[in-house]
């Protein structure tokens, strides 16, 4: 029997209105890479946050190295040699690497045996030694705000190692990384295991689990579904366990047939609220019948580009032409009426009114046109009828039909609702921004297939996604945004996955 280092017995954690973890029993072996798989909201972060002392379980027991423990704060977790790298880093941006690492455990020395001072030099040497050991190219004196995402993540890892953690929890560590950075992180994780550490890897990415994990537990809606050996389980079966049914991974797609140019963006420059250029001199065209997919790491101008095309943000320079007409300064409504559909990333901010029913949300783009804009009575009737049709056509699951408040629906069904509303309008261009973020694989594949279906109907599609898989599976043409510039545009079948990754990191330009 392998030695278990962490055991969870009947762990239950409730939040108002939801059971985030429901009677979980788990045993994690010393020296293994243990993956925790599940869709967004399955309860992964909550479960491991309890091991790190951020929440306390409502019921159940935690056992670490054979002893029952109550971990009521991260400090107590650290004392038990447990460390955690959170989804959102917790670094002080104007401090150096070393200052962040030693924070809260500053090594003190005494000058002349009396005056206490922080032994910065000694700390830097220790940090440097850890960097050397794990092959991190990181200057202990660099200031955090000058570092990229993957380097900041390494600082978080060093912080755990400096505190001599033996149980290392990584919460969705590759969400913000490029494929190359991801590969390097997975190497580091293997190395940590080789050093005898126990690694808990929270993720919803099956590929990563397949590559590094020894065993995997699956959570679904707060419940533990299964624990299995990774080597003997297919990716397809893992996916089925995660979402509770079999799924088809392939997007069915035939060769595109390009029509006329629908969207023509020329030398577009956009500033943010601080007057910093976020989109720089970007030019590209999208044809009818084409999926033009924009690849890039988060924060390289994607959101600003999309918002400008939708009319939510003003262009500083350059022009946007839609079906031959200059719409650079046109209102949002004019763009909508002309046939430009926009499915934003922030579904709650601009996408949906959560307290309104499905019917009102479905009609919110069309309320000013007939049949909705006639008499008040006819209007209500038309809203309902329209909603019923879309619910059926797009398979939107809502308990009370058209009258269901949107707030009570799952994320996947909220997203289907927005997609239905936007693409049913029969426009000429659909802009999708991160359309499958946070959705399970079943809903994700449904939306990707829908993107291709719109293309096949002859619409122009602009897809902006941080998921390289999504770009590669849907695109006819790929454009890469790096630092606000479109550094590469090429037909999708002329670019390898690695090449796209290199453009995303700014290695090739
Ligand atoms: N602090 C909190 N307060 C209320 N609800 C929460 C809190 N943290 C998480 N939840 C809810 O608990 C469920 C599980 O969340 P989480 O553990 O973050 O899932 P995962 O990490 O698998 O995406 C979700 O429904 C989430 O909305
Ligand atoms: Mg989480």
XYZ file of N, CA, C and O in Angstrom, residues 198-361:
656
model
N 4.927 15.982 -2.969
C 3.598 15.557 -3.386
C 2.945 16.747 -4.069
O 2.946 17.849 -3.517
N 2.429 16.551 -5.282
C 1.848 17.665 -6.021
C 0.364 17.413 -6.256
O -0.032 16.330 -6.698
N -0.448 18.415 -5.947
C -1.880 18.352 -6.265
C -2.131 19.362 -7.373
O -1.860 20.555 -7.206
N -2.597 18.882 -8.514
C -2.765 19.738 -9.686
C -4.249 19.876 -10.008
O -4.896 18.917 -10.436
N -4.773 21.082 -9.790
C -6.183 21.332 -10.111
C -6.260 21.824 -11.556
O -5.539 22.739 -11.936
N -7.113 21.221 -12.348
C -7.201 21.651 -13.747
C -8.496 21.145 -14.370
O -9.153 20.262 -13.830
N -8.878 21.744 -15.489
C -9.952 21.112 -16.259
C -9.413 20.699 -17.626
O -10.179 20.409 -18.527
N -8.063 20.699 -17.758
C -7.462 20.336 -19.037
C -6.970 18.889 -19.021
O -6.028 18.531 -18.322
N -7.629 18.070 -19.813
C -7.347 16.639 -19.821
C -5.930 16.333 -20.294
O -5.265 15.437 -19.778
N -5.463 17.083 -21.270
C -4.141 16.835 -21.844
C -3.042 16.925 -20.792
O -2.113 16.129 -20.760
N -3.164 17.940 -19.937
C -2.145 18.135 -18.910
C -2.123 16.975 -17.931
O -1.068 16.519 -17.501
N -3.298 16.513 -17.593
C -3.385 15.390 -16.665
C -2.728 14.177 -17.293
O -1.914 13.485 -16.685
N -3.063 13.951 -18.558
C -2.495 12.824 -19.288
C -0.964 12.914 -19.278
O -0.267 11.908 -19.147
N -0.438 14.116 -19.421
C 1.015 14.277 -19.517
C 1.753 14.089 -18.202
O 2.855 13.562 -18.202
N 1.210 14.551 -17.084
C 2.007 14.487 -15.851
C 1.434 13.701 -14.684
O 2.201 13.253 -13.827
N 0.122 13.563 -14.622
C -0.435 13.074 -13.355
C -0.326 11.549 -13.219
O -0.339 10.822 -14.204
N -0.190 11.093 -11.980
C -0.206 9.657 -11.696
C -1.639 9.175 -11.493
O -2.056 8.195 -12.063
N -2.359 9.902 -10.639
C -3.761 9.548 -10.405
C -4.614 10.794 -10.548
O -4.112 11.913 -10.484
N -5.895 10.570 -10.708
C -6.785 11.703 -10.941
C -8.117 11.461 -10.239
O -8.655 10.364 -10.277
N -8.596 12.515 -9.578
C -9.938 12.460 -8.989
C -10.835 13.379 -9.807
O -10.398 14.433 -10.252
N -12.076 12.979 -10.008
C -13.014 13.796 -10.767
C -14.111 14.306 -9.849
O -14.749 13.522 -9.143
N -14.300 15.617 -9.865
C -15.402 16.224 -9.124
C -16.454 16.683 -10.115
O -16.132 17.195 -11.180
N -17.714 16.501 -9.747
C -18.803 17.026 -10.560
C -19.871 17.545 -9.603
O -20.352 16.806 -8.758
N -20.188 18.822 -9.718
C -21.174 19.461 -8.839
C -20.949 19.136 -7.372
O -21.875 18.766 -6.661
N -19.700 19.237 -6.950
C -19.393 19.070 -5.540
C -19.202 17.642 -5.089
O -18.798 17.384 -3.963
N -19.499 16.681 -5.978
C -19.357 15.276 -5.577
C -18.140 14.637 -6.205
O -17.796 14.939 -7.344
N -17.557 13.703 -5.468
C -16.447 12.932 -6.010
C -17.027 11.817 -6.876
O -17.753 10.960 -6.394
N -16.691 11.839 -8.171
C -17.251 10.870 -9.106
C -16.399 9.612 -9.163
O -16.905 8.496 -9.210
N -15.064 9.834 -9.190
C -14.188 8.693 -9.409
C -12.749 9.089 -9.103
O -12.388 10.259 -9.151
N -11.924 8.086 -8.768
C -10.475 8.282 -8.674
C -9.864 7.159 -9.494
O -10.271 6.006 -9.342
N -8.920 7.497 -10.400
C -8.384 6.441 -11.259
C -6.910 6.671 -11.579
O -6.387 7.775 -11.394
N -6.253 5.618 -12.064
C -4.881 5.724 -12.546
C -4.912 6.352 -13.921
O -5.659 5.911 -14.794
N -4.093 7.362 -14.140
C -4.151 8.111 -15.388
C -3.640 7.276 -16.566
O -4.235 7.276 -17.645
N -2.543 6.537 -16.331
C -1.920 5.810 -17.441
C -2.888 4.845 -18.116
O -2.842 4.655 -19.325
N -3.791 4.266 -17.342
C -4.666 3.248 -17.921
C -6.053 3.784 -18.281
O -6.977 3.015 -18.522
N -6.199 5.121 -18.338
C -7.511 5.694 -18.653
C -7.396 6.608 -19.875
O -6.512 7.464 -19.914
N -8.262 6.427 -20.852
C -8.174 7.252 -22.060
C -8.706 8.663 -21.790
O -9.509 8.872 -20.892
N -8.226 9.595 -22.592
C -8.675 10.984 -22.465
C -10.189 11.061 -22.656
O -10.880 11.800 -21.971
N -10.673 10.269 -23.594
C -12.100 10.270 -23.885
C -12.919 9.836 -22.668
O -13.928 10.444 -22.319
N -12.424 8.813 -21.991
C -13.126 8.331 -20.811
C -13.056 9.357 -19.677
O -14.031 9.589 -18.957
N -11.880 10.010 -19.552
C -11.747 11.055 -18.530
C -12.773 12.160 -18.772
O -13.413 12.654 -17.839
N -12.911 12.561 -20.024
C -13.871 13.623 -20.369
C -15.284 13.187 -20.024
O -16.065 13.959 -19.463
N -15.605 11.944 -20.338
C -16.949 11.446 -20.063
C -17.228 11.464 -18.565
O -18.311 11.824 -18.122
N -16.200 11.090 -17.768
C -16.380 11.119 -16.308
C -16.599 12.548 -15.832
O -17.391 12.807 -14.933
N -15.862 13.480 -16.452
C -15.944 14.874 -16.005
C -17.327 15.462 -16.240
O -17.872 16.140 -15.388
N -17.899 15.232 -17.406
C -19.190 15.864 -17.698
C -20.360 14.912 -17.536
O -21.507 15.301 -17.665
N -20.062 13.633 -17.281
C -21.132 12.688 -17.016
C -21.740 12.060 -18.260
O -22.808 11.490 -18.202
N -21.086 12.213 -19.413
C -21.574 11.524 -20.619
C -20.469 11.500 -21.681
O -19.468 12.189 -21.559
N -20.673 10.698 -22.724
C -19.699 10.610 -23.823
C -19.761 11.869 -24.684
O -20.823 12.435 -24.876
N -18.630 12.282 -25.221
C -18.631 13.457 -26.077
C -17.744 13.248 -27.294
O -16.776 12.506 -27.240
N -18.090 13.942 -28.339
C -17.277 13.907 -29.545
C -16.335 15.115 -29.532
O -16.770 16.243 -29.383
N -15.032 14.866 -29.682
C -14.051 15.941 -29.578
C -13.822 16.724 -30.872
O -13.289 17.805 -30.868
N -14.157 16.088 -31.984
C -13.800 16.699 -33.264
C -14.838 17.728 -33.685
O -16.034 17.506 -33.561
N -14.375 18.851 -34.232
C -15.283 19.792 -34.872
C -15.372 19.372 -36.334
O -14.355 19.259 -37.010
N -16.583 19.078 -36.793
C -16.754 18.685 -38.203
C -16.648 19.923 -39.069
O -17.353 20.895 -38.847
N -15.803 19.843 -40.078
C -15.548 21.060 -40.836
C -15.077 20.718 -42.236
O -14.169 19.923 -42.415
N -15.706 21.337 -43.214
C -15.249 21.157 -44.591
C -14.444 22.384 -44.993
O -14.356 23.351 -44.243
N -13.836 22.348 -46.191
C -13.047 23.499 -46.649
C -13.950 24.721 -46.788
O -15.112 24.595 -47.174
N -13.425 25.894 -46.456
C -14.263 27.093 -46.524
C -14.459 27.574 -47.960
O -13.648 27.284 -48.828
N -15.569 28.275 -48.160
C -15.791 28.928 -49.451
C -15.917 30.419 -49.163
O -16.920 30.868 -48.614
N -14.848 31.168 -49.492
C -14.865 32.595 -49.170
C -15.724 33.368 -50.157
O -15.672 33.130 -51.352
N -16.506 34.292 -49.616
C -17.260 35.221 -50.457
C -16.597 36.585 -50.453
O -15.368 36.682 -50.337
N -17.404 37.624 -50.510
C -16.842 38.979 -50.548
C -16.301 39.392 -49.170
O -16.604 38.747 -48.167
N -15.526 40.459 -49.154
C -15.016 40.979 -47.889
C -16.167 41.605 -47.110
O -16.891 42.447 -47.629
N -16.359 41.154 -45.860
C -17.433 41.697 -45.024
C -16.875 42.723 -44.047
O -17.423 43.790 -43.849
N -15.754 42.370 -43.439
C -15.143 43.280 -42.467
C -13.751 43.637 -42.948
O -12.951 42.759 -43.287
N -13.474 44.934 -42.984
C -12.161 45.390 -43.426
C -11.632 46.376 -42.388
O -12.123 47.497 -42.281
N -10.672 45.913 -41.605
C -10.099 46.742 -40.550
C -8.762 47.256 -41.059
O -7.932 46.484 -41.529
N -8.591 48.577 -40.982
C -7.383 49.144 -41.563
C -6.664 50.059 -40.572
O -7.243 51.016 -40.068
N -5.438 49.702 -40.275
C -4.530 50.505 -39.437
C -5.200 51.023 -38.168
O -5.067 52.177 -37.792
N -5.911 50.125 -37.502
C -6.691 50.503 -36.322
C -5.798 50.656 -35.085
O -5.005 49.773 -34.766
N -5.954 51.791 -34.419
C -5.261 52.011 -33.150
C -6.307 52.417 -32.115
O -7.181 53.234 -32.401
N -6.241 51.793 -30.936
C -7.226 52.045 -29.882
C -6.495 52.297 -28.570
O -5.546 51.576 -28.243
N -6.953 53.308 -27.832
C -6.343 53.612 -26.540
C -7.249 53.157 -25.414
O -8.472 53.121 -25.571
N -6.665 52.819 -24.268
C -7.506 52.506 -23.111
C -7.784 53.784 -22.314
O -7.400 54.882 -22.732
N -8.456 53.652 -21.175
C -8.860 54.816 -20.388
C -7.652 55.653 -19.957
O -7.748 56.868 -19.788
N -6.509 55.014 -19.791
C -5.294 55.739 -19.394
C -4.526 56.289 -20.598
O -3.379 56.693 -20.482
N -5.148 56.244 -21.776
C -4.544 56.741 -23.011
C -3.338 55.913 -23.454
O -2.450 56.395 -24.142
N -3.292 54.677 -23.023
C -2.231 53.771 -23.469
C -2.762 52.997 -24.678
O -3.896 52.511 -24.653
N -1.937 52.894 -25.731
C -2.378 52.177 -26.927
C -2.473 50.684 -26.621
O -1.504 50.064 -26.172
N -3.649 50.096 -26.814
C -3.859 48.676 -26.558
C -3.946 47.902 -27.872
O -3.648 46.723 -27.935
N -4.432 48.589 -28.913
C -4.453 48.013 -30.262
C -3.613 48.945 -31.115
O -3.802 50.162 -31.084
N -2.636 48.368 -31.825
C -1.668 49.214 -32.513
C -1.609 48.890 -33.998
O -1.122 47.827 -34.378
N -2.145 49.783 -34.792
C -1.967 49.706 -36.244
C -2.361 48.332 -36.800
O -1.624 47.727 -37.571
N -3.530 47.870 -36.402
C -3.964 46.518 -36.795
C -4.793 46.558 -38.084
O -5.721 47.360 -38.205
N -4.446 45.721 -39.037
C -5.195 45.605 -40.294
C -5.485 44.139 -40.607
O -4.600 43.301 -40.469
N -6.718 43.842 -40.986
C -7.065 42.498 -41.475
C -8.443 42.543 -42.117
O -9.185 43.513 -41.937
N -8.763 41.502 -42.876
C -10.099 41.422 -43.475
C -10.721 40.076 -43.134
O -10.017 39.090 -42.918
N -12.052 40.066 -43.071
C -12.776 38.805 -42.896
C -13.816 38.709 -44.008
O -14.572 39.659 -44.233
N -13.824 37.575 -44.711
C -14.754 37.361 -45.820
C -16.013 36.642 -45.359
O -16.004 35.966 -44.330
N -17.040 36.736 -46.146
C -18.211 35.881 -45.954
C -17.722 34.436 -46.058
O -16.847 34.131 -46.873
N -18.231 33.561 -45.191
C -17.835 32.153 -45.254
C -16.478 31.851 -44.654
O -15.936 30.769 -44.854
N -15.923 32.785 -43.887
C -14.589 32.597 -43.311
C -14.644 32.726 -41.791
O -15.324 33.601 -41.255
N -13.923 31.831 -41.102
C -13.687 32.039 -39.670
C -12.280 32.597 -39.527
O -11.298 31.920 -39.823
N -12.197 33.860 -39.127
C -10.909 34.484 -38.851
C -10.733 34.426 -37.341
O -11.504 35.012 -36.599
N -9.731 33.669 -36.880
C -9.566 33.502 -35.434
C -8.340 34.263 -34.952
O -7.268 34.170 -35.547
N -8.531 35.014 -33.888
C -7.441 35.786 -33.307
C -6.887 35.021 -32.113
O -7.597 34.768 -31.140
N -5.603 34.645 -32.210
C -4.943 33.945 -31.110
C -4.133 34.955 -30.314
O -3.725 35.992 -30.834
N -3.874 34.644 -29.068
C -3.050 35.532 -28.263
C -3.204 35.210 -26.795
O -4.201 34.627 -26.385
N -2.184 35.580 -26.021
C -2.253 35.437 -24.572
C -3.110 36.594 -24.048
O -3.142 37.661 -24.651
N -3.811 36.383 -22.942
C -4.688 37.411 -22.376
C -3.952 38.745 -22.240
O -2.777 38.793 -21.899
N -4.677 39.826 -22.519
C -4.116 41.140 -22.273
C -3.271 41.699 -23.401
O -2.517 42.635 -23.208
N -3.386 41.136 -24.588
C -2.612 41.667 -25.717
C -3.461 42.488 -26.686
O -3.082 42.662 -27.843
N -4.589 42.979 -26.220
C -5.410 43.875 -27.034
C -6.699 43.252 -27.549
O -7.484 43.920 -28.229
N -6.938 41.986 -27.195
C -8.111 41.288 -27.712
C -9.421 41.987 -27.345
O -10.286 42.205 -28.192
N -9.561 42.284 -26.044
C -10.814 42.860 -25.560
C -11.056 44.220 -26.212
O -12.160 44.535 -26.663
N -9.996 45.013 -26.305
C -10.122 46.349 -26.888
C -10.469 46.263 -28.368
O -11.280 47.045 -28.870
N -9.873 45.326 -29.060
C -10.189 45.156 -30.487
C -11.673 44.813 -30.657
O -12.385 45.439 -31.444
N -12.137 43.845 -29.879
C -13.532 43.414 -30.003
C -14.486 44.548 -29.652
O -15.451 44.807 -30.371
N -14.204 45.234 -28.548
C -15.091 46.318 -28.115
C -15.141 47.443 -29.147
O -16.176 48.086 -29.334
N -14.029 47.689 -29.804
C -14.008 48.747 -30.814
C -14.841 48.333 -32.032
O -15.597 49.132 -32.583
N -14.724 47.081 -32.433
C -15.512 46.615 -33.577
C -17.003 46.665 -33.260
O -17.824 46.959 -34.109
N -17.340 46.394 -31.979
C -18.751 46.394 -31.578
C -19.281 47.805 -31.353
O -20.479 48.000 -31.203
N -18.378 48.777 -31.288
C -18.816 50.158 -31.102
C -18.848 50.608 -29.659
O -19.389 51.653 -29.327
N -18.262 49.812 -28.768
C -18.265 50.160 -27.339
C -17.068 51.032 -26.967
O -17.038 51.649 -25.917
N -16.071 51.047 -27.841
C -14.850 51.800 -27.586
C -14.532 52.552 -28.877
O -14.791 52.041 -29.963
N -13.987 53.769 -28.737
C -13.725 54.567 -29.947
C -12.351 54.262 -30.517
O -11.399 54.033 -29.776
N -12.258 54.266 -31.842
C -10.955 54.099 -32.488
C -10.201 55.415 -32.391
O -10.767 56.491 -32.549
N -8.908 55.329 -32.120
C -8.087 56.545 -32.102
C -7.658 56.875 -33.536
O -7.738 58.005 -33.991
N -7.222 55.852 -34.232
C -6.831 56.021 -35.628
C -7.266 54.808 -36.426
O -7.513 53.749 -35.879
N -7.318 54.972 -37.741
C -7.647 53.856 -38.617
C -9.139 53.776 -38.897
O -9.907 54.631 -38.434
N -9.538 52.753 -39.634
C -10.945 52.676 -40.016
C -11.465 51.245 -39.965
O -10.713 50.276 -40.041
N -12.790 51.139 -39.792
C -13.479 49.850 -39.811
C -14.548 49.945 -40.889
O -15.402 50.831 -40.836
N -14.454 49.063 -41.860
C -15.473 49.075 -42.891
C -16.234 47.755 -42.843
O -15.649 46.687 -42.716
N -17.578 47.864 -42.894
C -18.454 46.699 -42.772
C -19.339 46.652 -44.009
O -20.084 47.596 -44.263
N -19.227 45.612 -44.802
C -19.950 45.485 -46.073
C -19.744 46.727 -46.938
O -20.683 47.259 -47.528
N -18.535 47.232 -46.942
C -18.219 48.366 -47.811
C -18.547 49.733 -47.241
O -18.222 50.759 -47.831
N -19.172 49.741 -46.058
C -19.546 51.037 -45.481
C -18.642 51.345 -44.290
O -18.362 50.461 -43.469
N -18.208 52.595 -44.214
C -17.340 52.969 -43.103
C -18.167 53.097 -41.816
O -19.025 53.960 -41.706
N -17.921 52.224 -40.843
C -18.700 52.275 -39.593
C -17.829 52.683 -38.406
O -18.204 52.478 -37.249
N -16.661 53.233 -38.684
C -15.717 53.555 -37.610
C -16.374 54.354 -36.487
O -16.078 54.157 -35.316
N -17.282 55.273 -36.851
C -17.903 56.100 -35.807
C -19.383 55.756 -35.597
O -20.100 56.497 -34.927
N -19.856 54.666 -36.166
C -21.282 54.327 -36.061
C -21.637 53.866 -34.645
O -20.799 53.328 -33.925
N -22.896 54.078 -34.245
C -23.346 53.668 -32.911
C -23.472 52.149 -32.837
O -23.507 51.465 -33.863
N -23.565 51.644 -31.604
C -23.756 50.206 -31.407
C -25.036 49.754 -32.111
O -25.055 48.753 -32.810
N -26.112 50.541 -31.937
C -27.380 50.120 -32.505
C -27.324 50.061 -34.021
O -27.828 49.137 -34.636
N -26.689 51.052 -34.620
C -26.581 51.038 -36.081
C -25.845 49.775 -36.544
O -26.249 49.108 -37.485
N -24.773 49.437 -35.850
C -24.021 48.234 -36.229
C -24.903 46.994 -36.105
O -24.879 46.120 -36.960
N -25.686 46.942 -35.021
C -26.572 45.797 -34.813
C -27.574 45.685 -35.945
O -27.775 44.619 -36.519
N -28.213 46.803 -36.248
C -29.234 46.814 -37.291
C -28.639 46.420 -38.640
O -29.249 45.702 -39.424
N -27.426 46.861 -38.893
C -26.767 46.531 -40.160
C -26.361 45.057 -40.247
O -25.991 44.576 -41.299
N -26.369 44.371 -39.085
C -26.069 42.940 -39.142
C -24.754 42.521 -38.520
O -24.146 41.531 -38.918
N -24.304 43.290 -37.523
C -23.086 42.895 -36.814
C -23.486 42.332 -35.445
O -24.098 43.026 -34.637
N -23.207 41.067 -35.212
C -23.571 40.432 -33.953
C -22.330 40.301 -33.083
O -21.241 40.014 -33.575
N -22.506 40.481 -31.770
C -21.367 40.511 -30.867
C -21.651 39.654 -29.645
O -22.631 39.889 -28.939
N -20.820 38.656 -29.404
C -20.974 37.797 -28.244
C -19.785 38.047 -27.339
O -18.686 37.538 -27.576
N -19.967 38.896 -26.334
C -18.830 39.381 -25.548
C -18.330 38.352 -24.547
O -19.013 37.366 -24.257
N -17.140 38.617 -24.040
C -16.552 37.734 -23.043
C -17.283 37.863 -21.713
O -17.562 36.884 -21.054
N -17.595 39.105 -21.347
C -18.227 39.346 -20.062
C -19.734 39.216 -20.216
O -20.435 40.172 -20.467
N -20.241 37.983 -20.049
C -21.649 37.749 -20.300
C -22.521 38.511 -19.316
O -23.626 38.885 -19.607
N -22.003 38.728 -18.108
C -22.846 39.389 -17.113
C -22.813 40.894 -17.254
O -23.784 41.558 -16.992
N -21.683 41.431 -17.680
C -21.567 42.886 -17.814
C -22.435 43.421 -18.940
O -23.338 44.220 -18.720
N -22.181 42.975 -20.166
C -22.933 43.540 -21.281
C -23.816 42.518 -21.972
O -24.601 42.863 -22.835
N -23.705 41.265 -21.545
C -24.422 40.237 -22.286
C -25.842 39.992 -21.819
O -26.732 39.805 -22.627
N -26.052 40.005 -20.496
C -27.331 39.538 -19.974
C -27.843 40.422 -18.847
O -27.075 41.025 -18.127
N -29.164 40.461 -18.700
C -29.755 41.087 -17.524
C -30.274 39.936 -16.671
O -31.288 39.308 -16.983
N -29.522 39.634 -15.609
C -29.743 38.391 -14.874
C -31.117 38.289 -14.225
O -31.655 37.206 -14.082
N -31.659 39.417 -13.793
C -32.936 39.351 -13.083
C -34.132 39.324 -14.025
O -35.265 39.193 -13.590
N -33.896 39.453 -15.324
C -34.986 39.407 -16.298
C -35.151 37.982 -16.806
O -34.196 37.209 -16.813
N -36.341 37.658 -17.270
C -36.547 36.299 -17.784
C -35.873 36.081 -19.141
O -35.451 37.035 -19.793
N -35.813 34.826 -19.502
C -35.222 34.421 -20.776
C -35.821 35.215 -21.944
O -35.102 35.712 -22.806
N -37.151 35.361 -21.949
C -37.806 36.008 -23.098
C -37.291 37.431 -23.306
O -36.954 37.815 -24.420
N -37.206 38.217 -22.224
C -36.738 39.596 -22.369
C -35.282 39.634 -22.815
O -34.891 40.474 -23.617
N -34.488 38.723 -22.285
C -33.087 38.707 -22.673
C -32.914 38.317 -24.137
O -32.046 38.842 -24.817
